[in-house]
Coordinates of C-alpha atoms in Angstrom, one line a residue:
Chain U
G1 CA 0.0 0.0 0.0
E2 CA 0.9 3.7 -0.1
D3 CA 3.3 4.9 2.5
V4 CA 4.5 8.2 4.1
E5 CA 7.8 8.3 5.9
Q6 CA 9.4 10.9 8.2
S7 CA 12.1 10.9 10.8
L8 CA 10.9 10.4 14.4
F9 CA 13.0 13.2 16.0
L10 CA 14.5 16.5 15.1
S11 CA 16.5 18.7 17.6
V12 CA 17.3 22.3 16.8
R13 CA 18.5 25.4 18.8
E14 CA 16.0 28.1 19.6
G15 CA 16.3 30.8 16.9
D16 CA 17.5 28.4 14.2
S17 CA 15.5 27.1 11.3
S18 CA 13.9 23.7 11.6
V19 CA 13.4 21.6 8.5
I20 CA 11.2 18.6 8.8
N21 CA 11.2 16.2 5.8
C22 CA 8.7 13.7 4.5
T23 CA 8.7 11.3 1.6
Y24 CA 5.6 9.6 0.1
T25 CA 5.0 6.9 -2.4
D26 CA 1.5 7.8 -3.9
S27 CA 2.1 9.5 -7.3
S28 CA -1.6 10.3 -7.4
S29 CA -1.6 12.5 -4.3
T30 CA -3.7 15.6 -4.8
Y31 CA -2.9 17.5 -1.6
L32 CA -0.2 17.1 1.0
Y33 CA -0.6 18.3 4.5
W34 CA 1.3 19.3 7.6
Y35 CA -0.4 18.9 11.0
K36 CA 0.9 19.9 14.4
Q37 CA 0.2 18.1 17.7
E38 CA 1.1 19.9 20.9
P39 CA 1.5 17.8 24.1
G40 CA -1.8 16.5 25.4
A41 CA -3.8 17.8 22.4
G42 CA -5.2 16.6 19.2
L43 CA -3.8 17.5 15.8
Q44 CA -4.3 20.8 14.2
L45 CA -3.8 21.7 10.5
L46 CA -0.7 23.9 10.0
T47 CA -0.8 24.1 6.2
Y48 CA -1.4 22.2 3.0
I49 CA -0.2 22.3 -0.5
F50 CA -1.8 21.3 -3.8
S51 CA 0.2 18.9 -5.8
N52 CA 0.7 21.2 -8.8
M53 CA 2.5 23.7 -6.6
D54 CA 6.2 23.5 -5.6
M55 CA 6.2 26.0 -2.7
K56 CA 3.9 27.7 -0.3
Q57 CA 4.9 30.3 2.3
D58 CA 2.9 31.4 5.3
Q59 CA 4.7 33.7 7.8
R60 CA 7.4 31.6 9.4
L61 CA 6.4 28.4 7.6
T62 CA 7.6 27.4 4.1
V63 CA 6.5 24.2 2.5
L64 CA 8.5 22.8 -0.4
L65 CA 7.2 20.0 -2.7
N66 CA 9.4 18.1 -5.0
K67 CA 6.9 16.0 -6.9
K68 CA 9.5 14.2 -9.0
D69 CA 11.2 12.9 -5.9
K70 CA 8.0 12.6 -3.9
H71 CA 9.6 14.7 -1.2
L72 CA 7.8 17.3 1.0
S73 CA 9.5 19.5 3.6
L74 CA 8.3 22.0 6.2
R75 CA 10.7 24.8 7.2
I76 CA 10.0 26.8 10.4
A77 CA 12.1 30.0 10.5
D78 CA 13.3 31.4 13.9
T79 CA 12.2 28.3 15.8
Q80 CA 10.7 29.1 19.2
T81 CA 9.9 27.0 22.3
G82 CA 6.2 27.1 21.4
D83 CA 7.1 25.2 18.2
S84 CA 7.9 22.1 20.3
A85 CA 5.4 19.5 19.1
I86 CA 5.0 16.5 16.9
Y87 CA 4.6 17.3 13.2
F88 CA 2.7 14.9 11.0
C89 CA 2.9 14.8 7.2
A90 CA 0.0 13.3 5.3
D91 CA -1.0 12.9 1.7
S92 CA -4.4 12.3 0.2
N93 CA -5.9 11.0 -2.9
Y94 CA -9.0 9.2 -1.6
Q95 CA -8.0 8.8 2.0
L96 CA -5.3 10.4 4.1
I97 CA -2.1 8.5 4.5
W98 CA -0.2 9.6 7.6
G99 CA 3.5 9.6 8.5
A100 CA 4.6 8.5 11.9
G101 CA 5.2 12.1 13.1
T102 CA 8.4 14.0 13.8
K103 CA 9.0 15.2 17.3
L104 CA 10.6 18.6 17.2
I105 CA 12.8 19.3 20.2
I106 CA 14.0 22.8 20.9
K107 CA 17.3 23.3 22.7
P108 CA 17.9 26.6 24.6
Chain K
D1 CA -15.1 28.4 17.9
V2 CA -15.7 25.2 16.0
K3 CA -15.1 22.0 17.8
V4 CA -14.8 18.3 18.0
T5 CA -15.4 17.2 21.5
Q6 CA -14.4 13.8 22.9
S7 CA -16.2 13.3 26.1
S8 CA -13.6 11.3 28.0
R9 CA -9.9 12.4 28.1
Y10 CA -8.7 9.5 30.2
L11 CA -10.2 6.1 30.8
V12 CA -8.9 3.0 32.6
K13 CA -10.8 -0.2 31.9
R14 CA -10.3 -3.9 32.7
T15 CA -9.8 -6.6 30.1
G16 CA -13.1 -7.8 28.8
E17 CA -15.1 -4.6 29.6
K18 CA -17.2 -2.9 27.0
V19 CA -15.9 0.6 26.3
F20 CA -17.7 3.5 24.6
L21 CA -15.8 6.5 23.3
E22 CA -18.0 9.4 22.3
C23 CA -17.3 12.2 19.8
V24 CA -19.5 15.2 18.9
Q25 CA -18.8 17.9 16.3
D26 CA -20.6 21.2 15.9
M27 CA -19.6 22.1 12.4
D28 CA -22.3 20.1 10.5
H29 CA -19.5 18.1 8.9
E30 CA -20.5 15.1 6.7
N31 CA -17.4 13.0 7.5
M32 CA -16.3 11.6 10.8
F33 CA -13.3 9.4 11.6
W34 CA -11.8 7.4 14.4
Y35 CA -8.0 6.9 14.6
R36 CA -5.7 5.4 17.1
Q37 CA -2.3 6.9 17.7
D38 CA 0.6 4.9 18.9
P39 CA 4.2 6.1 19.3
G40 CA 6.3 5.5 16.1
L41 CA 3.2 4.3 14.2
G42 CA 1.5 7.6 13.5
L43 CA -2.3 7.6 13.0
R44 CA -4.1 4.5 11.9
L45 CA -7.7 4.7 10.7
I46 CA -10.1 2.4 12.5
Y47 CA -13.5 3.4 11.0
F48 CA -15.0 6.3 9.2
S49 CA -18.4 7.6 8.3
Y50 CA -19.6 9.7 5.4
D51 CA -23.2 10.0 6.5
V52 CA -25.7 9.2 9.2
K53 CA -26.0 5.4 9.8
M54 CA -23.2 4.8 7.3
K55 CA -19.8 3.3 8.3
E56 CA -16.8 2.0 6.5
K57 CA -13.8 0.0 7.8
G58 CA -10.5 1.7 7.9
D59 CA -7.1 0.0 8.1
I60 CA -7.5 -1.6 11.6
P61 CA -11.2 -2.3 12.4
E62 CA -10.7 -5.6 14.2
G63 CA -12.0 -5.5 17.7
Y64 CA -13.9 -2.2 17.2
S65 CA -17.3 -1.1 16.0
V66 CA -18.9 2.3 15.5
S67 CA -22.3 4.0 15.6
R68 CA -23.5 7.1 13.8
E69 CA -27.1 7.6 14.6
K70 CA -27.0 11.4 14.4
K71 CA -24.9 13.6 12.1
E72 CA -23.0 15.3 14.9
R73 CA -22.1 12.2 16.9
F74 CA -19.8 9.3 16.1
S75 CA -19.2 6.6 18.7
L76 CA -16.4 4.1 18.9
I77 CA -17.2 0.8 20.7
L78 CA -14.8 -1.8 22.1
E79 CA -17.0 -4.8 22.7
S80 CA -14.4 -6.6 24.8
A81 CA -11.4 -4.5 25.6
S82 CA -8.0 -6.1 25.5
T83 CA -4.6 -4.8 26.6
N84 CA -3.4 -4.3 23.1
Q85 CA -6.1 -1.7 22.7
T86 CA -4.4 0.6 25.2
S87 CA -3.8 3.7 23.1
M88 CA -4.7 7.3 22.3
Y89 CA -7.9 7.5 20.3
L90 CA -8.5 10.5 18.1
C91 CA -11.8 11.6 16.6
A92 CA -11.9 13.9 13.6
S93 CA -14.4 15.4 11.2
S94 CA -14.3 17.0 7.8
Q95 CA -16.6 18.7 5.4
G96 CA -18.0 16.4 2.6
G97 CA -17.5 16.9 -1.1
E98 CA -15.2 15.3 -3.6
S99 CA -13.1 18.3 -4.6
G100 CA -10.8 20.5 -2.5
A101 CA -8.5 19.7 0.3
N102 CA -9.6 17.1 2.8
V103 CA -9.0 19.2 6.0
L104 CA -9.7 17.3 9.3
T105 CA -10.6 18.9 12.6
F106 CA -9.5 16.8 15.5
G107 CA -10.7 16.3 19.0
A108 CA -8.2 16.5 21.9
G109 CA -8.0 12.7 22.2
S110 CA -9.1 9.9 24.6
R111 CA -6.3 8.0 26.3
L112 CA -7.5 4.5 27.1
T113 CA -5.6 2.2 29.4
V114 CA -6.8 -1.5 29.5
L115 CA -5.5 -3.4 32.5

């Protein structure tokens, strides 16, 4: 079946940029998503990108999509302690396929 | 503020007990979902529903059933809880329609421990 893969952990220093990567296998994906889960909470949508786009920017967040390599990334500029969370990548054609989540750890 | 509300945040049950997890959404969404979340495994879809009284199996339906008698409410039932069902359960909803992004709104989760 289709798969979405991401690293389980990423550690960055406060103030640096964080780049969370994701690869997927479904070449028919129409939308790709980034969700954020803060401790003790459900997931909330951060952003999504349509598959015919290669970049989307929203304030501190930049999403890059390389459709040829089936690679999606989320860049968070000027990472703050409030960005500590688990970040999930997901793709969709009919149903959502989820990655395992990347836990972002912020070092002071 | 639109919401998906899961009535129980934490439950502790014994093996063999029947467990009900309730989820209510106030956005008039067509679609509702139950996922379980386990560390390192991400979200796995248990069941989903596209309409009242309608349900479809997800990737891991074994040991679970669901009920959707009203549009706003989607219940997950564990007929006979087992220790391997200890997990975080997440309910979500989304607007229907075949085009456009499939954006889910999630509840805060129900952490179930089966002893």
